[in-house]
Amino acid sequence: MRSQIVNLLIEQGEKSKLRRVVLIIDEAHRLTELHYNWLIDIYNELDRAKISLTVISVGQEELLSRRTFFLEQKKSQIIGRFMTKEHQFYGIRTIEDIKFCLKCYDQVSEYPEGSGWSFTRYYFPKAFEEGHRLEKCAADLYSLFKDIRREYGLSKSLEIPMEYFAFTVENAMKQGCADDIYWPTQDLWKNAIKDSGYIESEIYMALA
C-alpha cells in the first residue's frame, strides 16, 4: 500500500513544474510516532525521486502537545520535516467577521458564474431585488448569538466555529424559503442558530 501511495505522489509531483506535492492530513492529532516514521520513509523516497513533499497537518490542540513531546525527545527528523511552523485557526469572533461571511453569501456565492444569482438572491429573490443584503444583518446576528449564549449560561468568550455559523445561515435560508418569508426575521435567525447544533456543542465543550 505504501508503494502505491509513493508511486501516486511521484506521479503527481512529476506533473508539477515545481516537482512538489502538498499532502494535507486531517485529524493529525491522532497520528503516533510510528505514523510519522512511515511519513519519513515516504518523504525520503520522494526526495530520492527529486520530488519535494510539503505536509500540512490539521488537528485539535493535542497536535501542539505532540509537537512539544517530539521537541523534548529531540525528534528533529520529525519536527524538521513535518512540524516546522504552527498556526492556530479561530472561529468567528466579531461583527466584522460575521459581516465578511454574510457578504460572501450575497456576492461570492454567485452560481453559475456570471449569472448574478447568489445564495441570497436565490433564497430571498424579492428582498434581494429591492436592495436587501445579508451582510446588513451582521449586528443583529452577532447580538442573537450573544443573547442565546447568555440564555444557556455560556460565559466563555464568543467564538463561533465556521461549521455552526454555516449551518445557521443554511437553516435560515432553507426555512425562510420553505415558509415564503420575505427576509430573515429575528425569530428565524434565532431558530436557525438553535437548530444548527451550536448551543449543544458549546455546552459540551464547557462541560469538557
PDB file of C-alpha atoms in Angstrom:
ATOM      1  CA  MET A   1       0.000   0.000   0.000  1.00  0.00           C
ATOM      2  CA  ARG A   2       2.854   2.372   0.845  1.00  0.00           C
ATOM      3  CA  SER A   3       4.423   1.688  -2.554  1.00  0.00           C
ATOM      4  CA  GLN A   4       1.148   2.617  -4.217  1.00  0.00           C
ATOM      5  CA  ILE A   5       0.989   5.849  -2.221  1.00  0.00           C
ATOM      6  CA  VAL A   6       4.599   6.711  -3.096  1.00  0.00           C
ATOM      7  CA  ASN A   7       4.047   5.960  -6.783  1.00  0.00           C
ATOM      8  CA  LEU A   8       0.925   8.127  -6.810  1.00  0.00           C
ATOM      9  CA  LEU A   9       2.741  11.044  -5.137  1.00  0.00           C
ATOM     10  CA  ILE A  10       5.677  10.730  -7.524  1.00  0.00           C
ATOM     11  CA  GLU A  11       3.294  10.701 -10.465  1.00  0.00           C
ATOM     12  CA  GLN A  12       1.574  13.858  -9.209  1.00  0.00           C
ATOM     13  CA  GLY A  13       4.896  15.509  -8.384  1.00  0.00           C
ATOM     14  CA  GLU A  14       6.241  14.904 -11.882  1.00  0.00           C
ATOM     15  CA  LYS A  15       3.214  16.755 -13.268  1.00  0.00           C
ATOM     16  CA  SER A  16       4.151  19.803 -11.213  1.00  0.00           C
ATOM     17  CA  LYS A  17       6.554  22.372 -12.643  1.00  0.00           C
ATOM     18  CA  LEU A  18       7.998  22.738  -9.139  1.00  0.00           C
ATOM     19  CA  ARG A  19       8.160  18.937  -8.641  1.00  0.00           C
ATOM     20  CA  ARG A  20       6.377  19.461  -5.345  1.00  0.00           C
ATOM     21  CA  VAL A  21       3.494  17.611  -3.689  1.00  0.00           C
ATOM     22  CA  VAL A  22       1.409  19.072  -0.855  1.00  0.00           C
ATOM     23  CA  LEU A  23      -0.065  16.470   1.500  1.00  0.00           C
ATOM     24  CA  ILE A  24      -2.836  17.712   3.823  1.00  0.00           C
ATOM     25  CA  ILE A  25      -3.536  15.460   6.812  1.00  0.00           C
ATOM     26  CA  ASP A  26      -6.787  15.999   8.689  1.00  0.00           C
ATOM     27  CA  GLU A  27      -7.258  14.783  12.287  1.00  0.00           C
ATOM     28  CA  ALA A  28      -3.452  14.824  12.520  1.00  0.00           C
ATOM     29  CA  HIS A  29      -3.559  14.830  16.328  1.00  0.00           C
ATOM     30  CA  ARG A  30      -4.361  11.124  16.066  1.00  0.00           C
ATOM     31  CA  LEU A  31      -1.033  10.290  14.426  1.00  0.00           C
ATOM     32  CA  THR A  32       1.501   8.407  16.532  1.00  0.00           C
ATOM     33  CA  GLU A  33       5.287   8.364  16.294  1.00  0.00           C
ATOM     34  CA  LEU A  34       5.003   5.196  14.194  1.00  0.00           C
ATOM     35  CA  HIS A  35       2.876   7.042  11.651  1.00  0.00           C
ATOM     36  CA  TYR A  36       5.426   9.848  11.461  1.00  0.00           C
ATOM     37  CA  ASN A  37       8.171   7.302  10.863  1.00  0.00           C
ATOM     38  CA  TRP A  38       6.165   5.994   7.932  1.00  0.00           C
ATOM     39  CA  LEU A  39       5.869   9.562   6.657  1.00  0.00           C
ATOM     40  CA  ILE A  40       9.644   9.950   6.942  1.00  0.00           C
ATOM     41  CA  ASP A  41      10.111   6.889   4.734  1.00  0.00           C
ATOM     42  CA  ILE A  42       7.683   8.317   2.174  1.00  0.00           C
ATOM     43  CA  TYR A  43       9.383  11.711   2.386  1.00  0.00           C
ATOM     44  CA  ASN A  44      12.784  10.107   1.740  1.00  0.00           C
ATOM     45  CA  GLU A  45      11.549   8.037  -1.195  1.00  0.00           C
ATOM     46  CA  LEU A  46      10.099  11.141  -2.824  1.00  0.00           C
ATOM     47  CA  ASP A  47      13.317  13.032  -2.150  1.00  0.00           C
ATOM     48  CA  ARG A  48      15.279  10.329  -3.981  1.00  0.00           C
ATOM     49  CA  ALA A  49      12.920  10.849  -6.905  1.00  0.00           C
ATOM     50  CA  LYS A  50      13.656  14.608  -6.650  1.00  0.00           C
ATOM     51  CA  ILE A  51      10.100  15.353  -5.542  1.00  0.00           C
ATOM     52  CA  SER A  52       9.608  17.798  -2.639  1.00  0.00           C
ATOM     53  CA  LEU A  53       6.922  16.892  -0.105  1.00  0.00           C
ATOM     54  CA  THR A  54       5.175  19.574   1.960  1.00  0.00           C
ATOM     55  CA  VAL A  55       2.958  18.271   4.758  1.00  0.00           C
ATOM     56  CA  ILE A  56       0.183  20.382   6.286  1.00  0.00           C
ATOM     57  CA  SER A  57      -1.252  18.799   9.428  1.00  0.00           C
ATOM     58  CA  VAL A  58      -4.669  19.920  10.666  1.00  0.00           C
ATOM     59  CA  GLY A  59      -5.922  18.839  14.069  1.00  0.00           C
ATOM     60  CA  GLN A  60      -7.035  19.629  17.587  1.00  0.00           C
ATOM     61  CA  GLU A  61      -4.888  21.237  20.293  1.00  0.00           C
ATOM     62  CA  GLU A  62      -3.427  17.806  21.104  1.00  0.00           C
ATOM     63  CA  LEU A  63      -1.327  18.267  17.979  1.00  0.00           C
ATOM     64  CA  LEU A  64       0.634  21.014  19.762  1.00  0.00           C
ATOM     65  CA  SER A  65       1.220  18.661  22.686  1.00  0.00           C
ATOM     66  CA  ARG A  66       2.526  16.052  20.285  1.00  0.00           C
ATOM     67  CA  ARG A  67       4.902  18.631  18.795  1.00  0.00           C
ATOM     68  CA  THR A  68       6.128  19.585  22.278  1.00  0.00           C
ATOM     69  CA  PHE A  69       6.706  15.931  23.076  1.00  0.00           C
ATOM     70  CA  PHE A  70       8.790  15.433  19.925  1.00  0.00           C
ATOM     71  CA  LEU A  71      10.816  18.551  20.774  1.00  0.00           C
ATOM     72  CA  GLU A  72      11.521  17.224  24.265  1.00  0.00           C
ATOM     73  CA  GLN A  73      12.538  13.860  22.827  1.00  0.00           C
ATOM     74  CA  LYS A  74      14.800  15.614  20.306  1.00  0.00           C
ATOM     75  CA  LYS A  75      12.945  14.054  17.377  1.00  0.00           C
ATOM     76  CA  SER A  76      14.388  16.584  14.943  1.00  0.00           C
ATOM     77  CA  GLN A  77      13.774  14.259  11.998  1.00  0.00           C
ATOM     78  CA  ILE A  78      10.018  14.630  12.615  1.00  0.00           C
ATOM     79  CA  ILE A  79       9.938  18.308  13.612  1.00  0.00           C
ATOM     80  CA  GLY A  80      12.179  19.376  10.729  1.00  0.00           C
ATOM     81  CA  ARG A  81      10.073  17.658   8.095  1.00  0.00           C
ATOM     82  CA  PHE A  82       6.509  17.975   9.336  1.00  0.00           C
ATOM     83  CA  MET A  83       6.231  20.471  12.208  1.00  0.00           C
ATOM     84  CA  THR A  84       8.432  23.455  11.434  1.00  0.00           C
ATOM     85  CA  LYS A  85       5.650  26.033  11.808  1.00  0.00           C
ATOM     86  CA  GLU A  86       2.346  26.233  13.618  1.00  0.00           C
ATOM     87  CA  HIS A  87      -0.776  28.311  13.088  1.00  0.00           C
ATOM     88  CA  GLN A  88      -3.941  28.372  15.174  1.00  0.00           C
ATOM     89  CA  PHE A  89      -7.291  28.745  13.451  1.00  0.00           C
ATOM     90  CA  TYR A  90     -10.025  30.747  15.123  1.00  0.00           C
ATOM     91  CA  GLY A  91     -13.757  30.817  14.696  1.00  0.00           C
ATOM     92  CA  ILE A  92     -15.896  33.903  14.212  1.00  0.00           C
ATOM     93  CA  ARG A  93     -15.349  36.433  16.997  1.00  0.00           C
ATOM     94  CA  THR A  94     -16.536  39.853  15.832  1.00  0.00           C
ATOM     95  CA  ILE A  95     -19.312  41.592  13.955  1.00  0.00           C
ATOM     96  CA  GLU A  96     -16.830  42.245  11.151  1.00  0.00           C
ATOM     97  CA  ASP A  97     -16.139  38.504  10.877  1.00  0.00           C
ATOM     98  CA  ILE A  98     -19.867  37.840  10.523  1.00  0.00           C
ATOM     99  CA  LYS A  99     -20.290  40.677   8.038  1.00  0.00           C
ATOM    100  CA  PHE A 100     -17.486  39.321   5.866  1.00  0.00           C
ATOM    101  CA  CYS A 101     -19.002  35.832   5.802  1.00  0.00           C
ATOM    102  CA  LEU A 102     -22.511  37.070   5.068  1.00  0.00           C
ATOM    103  CA  LYS A 103     -21.184  39.245   2.257  1.00  0.00           C
ATOM    104  CA  CYS A 104     -19.895  36.073   0.614  1.00  0.00           C
ATOM    105  CA  TYR A 105     -23.453  34.701   0.541  1.00  0.00           C
ATOM    106  CA  ASP A 106     -24.534  37.969  -1.069  1.00  0.00           C
ATOM    107  CA  GLN A 107     -21.807  38.150  -3.725  1.00  0.00           C
ATOM    108  CA  VAL A 108     -19.093  35.488  -3.865  1.00  0.00           C
ATOM    109  CA  SER A 109     -21.555  32.568  -3.950  1.00  0.00           C
ATOM    110  CA  GLU A 110     -22.812  33.544  -7.416  1.00  0.00           C
ATOM    111  CA  TYR A 111     -23.641  30.438  -9.475  1.00  0.00           C
ATOM    112  CA  PRO A 112     -23.435  29.827 -12.352  1.00  0.00           C
ATOM    113  CA  GLU A 113     -20.584  32.285 -12.655  1.00  0.00           C
ATOM    114  CA  GLY A 114     -21.700  35.489 -14.326  1.00  0.00           C
ATOM    115  CA  SER A 115     -25.398  34.760 -13.746  1.00  0.00           C
ATOM    116  CA  GLY A 116     -25.849  37.324 -10.969  1.00  0.00           C
ATOM    117  CA  TRP A 117     -27.582  34.707  -8.794  1.00  0.00           C
ATOM    118  CA  SER A 118     -26.007  34.396  -5.356  1.00  0.00           C
ATOM    119  CA  PHE A 119     -27.340  32.312  -2.469  1.00  0.00           C
ATOM    120  CA  THR A 120     -29.046  35.373  -1.005  1.00  0.00           C
ATOM    121  CA  ARG A 121     -30.782  36.206  -4.249  1.00  0.00           C
ATOM    122  CA  TYR A 122     -31.876  32.597  -4.784  1.00  0.00           C
ATOM    123  CA  TYR A 123     -33.491  32.181  -1.344  1.00  0.00           C
ATOM    124  CA  PHE A 124     -34.816  35.737  -0.912  1.00  0.00           C
ATOM    125  CA  PRO A 125     -35.296  36.972  -4.506  1.00  0.00           C
ATOM    126  CA  LYS A 126     -37.813  39.763  -3.855  1.00  0.00           C
ATOM    127  CA  ALA A 127     -35.856  41.257  -0.968  1.00  0.00           C
ATOM    128  CA  PHE A 128     -32.592  40.956  -2.887  1.00  0.00           C
ATOM    129  CA  GLU A 129     -34.016  42.806  -5.878  1.00  0.00           C
ATOM    130  CA  GLU A 130     -35.119  45.577  -3.527  1.00  0.00           C
ATOM    131  CA  GLY A 131     -31.599  46.023  -2.151  1.00  0.00           C
ATOM    132  CA  HIS A 132     -31.531  43.823   0.949  1.00  0.00           C
ATOM    133  CA  ARG A 133     -28.237  42.081   1.727  1.00  0.00           C
ATOM    134  CA  LEU A 134     -27.388  39.573   4.452  1.00  0.00           C
ATOM    135  CA  GLU A 135     -24.239  41.483   5.409  1.00  0.00           C
ATOM    136  CA  LYS A 136     -26.518  44.147   6.881  1.00  0.00           C
ATOM    137  CA  CYS A 137     -27.801  41.501   9.318  1.00  0.00           C
ATOM    138  CA  ALA A 138     -24.354  41.110  10.900  1.00  0.00           C
ATOM    139  CA  ALA A 139     -25.012  43.217  14.029  1.00  0.00           C
ATOM    140  CA  ASP A 140     -28.362  41.556  14.717  1.00  0.00           C
ATOM    141  CA  LEU A 141     -26.939  38.065  14.222  1.00  0.00           C
ATOM    142  CA  TYR A 142     -23.986  38.836  16.461  1.00  0.00           C
ATOM    143  CA  SER A 143     -26.328  40.053  19.206  1.00  0.00           C
ATOM    144  CA  LEU A 144     -28.507  36.956  18.868  1.00  0.00           C
ATOM    145  CA  PHE A 145     -25.539  34.639  19.288  1.00  0.00           C
ATOM    146  CA  LYS A 146     -24.529  36.524  22.434  1.00  0.00           C
ATOM    147  CA  ASP A 147     -28.108  36.563  23.789  1.00  0.00           C
ATOM    148  CA  ILE A 148     -28.575  32.837  23.244  1.00  0.00           C
ATOM    149  CA  ARG A 149     -25.258  32.121  24.938  1.00  0.00           C
ATOM    150  CA  ARG A 150     -26.384  34.110  27.985  1.00  0.00           C
ATOM    151  CA  GLU A 151     -29.711  32.288  27.923  1.00  0.00           C
ATOM    152  CA  TYR A 152     -27.885  28.977  28.322  1.00  0.00           C
ATOM    153  CA  GLY A 153     -25.343  30.280  30.827  1.00  0.00           C
ATOM    154  CA  LEU A 154     -22.335  30.176  28.500  1.00  0.00           C
ATOM    155  CA  SER A 155     -19.772  32.652  29.803  1.00  0.00           C
ATOM    156  CA  LYS A 156     -16.750  31.767  27.678  1.00  0.00           C
ATOM    157  CA  SER A 157     -15.619  34.381  25.128  1.00  0.00           C
ATOM    158  CA  LEU A 158     -17.648  34.264  21.926  1.00  0.00           C
ATOM    159  CA  GLU A 159     -16.067  32.188  19.177  1.00  0.00           C
ATOM    160  CA  ILE A 160     -18.369  30.599  16.605  1.00  0.00           C
ATOM    161  CA  PRO A 161     -16.937  27.660  14.636  1.00  0.00           C
ATOM    162  CA  MET A 162     -17.492  28.114  10.894  1.00  0.00           C
ATOM    163  CA  GLU A 163     -19.340  24.791  10.762  1.00  0.00           C
ATOM    164  CA  TYR A 164     -22.123  26.055  13.025  1.00  0.00           C
ATOM    165  CA  PHE A 165     -22.209  29.510  11.502  1.00  0.00           C
ATOM    166  CA  ALA A 166     -22.647  27.985   8.039  1.00  0.00           C
ATOM    167  CA  PHE A 167     -25.382  25.682   9.389  1.00  0.00           C
ATOM    168  CA  THR A 168     -27.111  28.732  10.887  1.00  0.00           C
ATOM    169  CA  VAL A 169     -27.181  30.634   7.594  1.00  0.00           C
ATOM    170  CA  GLU A 170     -28.189  27.498   5.690  1.00  0.00           C
ATOM    171  CA  ASN A 171     -31.041  26.836   8.127  1.00  0.00           C
ATOM    172  CA  ALA A 172     -32.285  30.421   7.854  1.00  0.00           C
ATOM    173  CA  MET A 173     -32.222  30.332   4.067  1.00  0.00           C
ATOM    174  CA  LYS A 174     -33.956  26.980   3.694  1.00  0.00           C
ATOM    175  CA  GLN A 175     -36.595  27.670   6.328  1.00  0.00           C
ATOM    176  CA  GLY A 176     -37.190  31.169   5.011  1.00  0.00           C
ATOM    177  CA  CYS A 177     -37.670  29.832   1.504  1.00  0.00           C
ATOM    178  CA  ALA A 178     -39.939  26.987   2.672  1.00  0.00           C
ATOM    179  CA  ASP A 179     -42.154  29.410   4.624  1.00  0.00           C
ATOM    180  CA  ASP A 180     -42.046  32.031   1.852  1.00  0.00           C
ATOM    181  CA  ILE A 181     -40.513  34.598   4.227  1.00  0.00           C
ATOM    182  CA  TYR A 182     -39.632  37.882   2.547  1.00  0.00           C
ATOM    183  CA  TRP A 183     -36.472  38.441   4.600  1.00  0.00           C
ATOM    184  CA  PRO A 184     -34.890  36.777   7.683  1.00  0.00           C
ATOM    185  CA  THR A 185     -36.542  37.891  10.918  1.00  0.00           C
ATOM    186  CA  GLN A 186     -35.115  37.842  14.433  1.00  0.00           C
ATOM    187  CA  ASP A 187     -37.131  34.701  15.217  1.00  0.00           C
ATOM    188  CA  LEU A 188     -35.927  32.989  12.050  1.00  0.00           C
ATOM    189  CA  TRP A 189     -32.293  33.704  12.885  1.00  0.00           C
ATOM    190  CA  LYS A 190     -32.767  32.612  16.496  1.00  0.00           C
ATOM    191  CA  ASN A 191     -34.321  29.297  15.482  1.00  0.00           C
ATOM    192  CA  ALA A 192     -31.628  28.824  12.854  1.00  0.00           C
ATOM    193  CA  ILE A 193     -28.913  29.214  15.499  1.00  0.00           C
ATOM    194  CA  LYS A 194     -30.595  26.727  17.830  1.00  0.00           C
ATOM    195  CA  ASP A 195     -31.162  24.214  15.019  1.00  0.00           C
ATOM    196  CA  SER A 196     -27.507  24.416  13.955  1.00  0.00           C
ATOM    197  CA  GLY A 197     -26.290  22.419  16.975  1.00  0.00           C
ATOM    198  CA  TYR A 198     -24.106  25.315  18.107  1.00  0.00           C
ATOM    199  CA  ILE A 199     -25.532  25.519  21.624  1.00  0.00           C
ATOM    200  CA  GLU A 200     -25.204  21.777  22.252  1.00  0.00           C
ATOM    201  CA  SER A 201     -21.614  21.921  21.068  1.00  0.00           C
ATOM    202  CA  GLU A 202     -20.776  24.862  23.336  1.00  0.00           C
ATOM    203  CA  ILE A 203     -22.410  23.201  26.355  1.00  0.00           C
ATOM    204  CA  TYR A 204     -20.483  20.007  25.691  1.00  0.00           C
ATOM    205  CA  MET A 205     -17.191  21.903  25.350  1.00  0.00           C
ATOM    206  CA  ALA A 206     -17.900  23.826  28.571  1.00  0.00           C
ATOM    207  CA  LEU A 207     -18.515  20.574  30.445  1.00  0.00           C
ATOM    208  CA  ALA A 208     -15.399  19.002  28.925  1.00  0.00           C
TER     209      ALA A 208
END
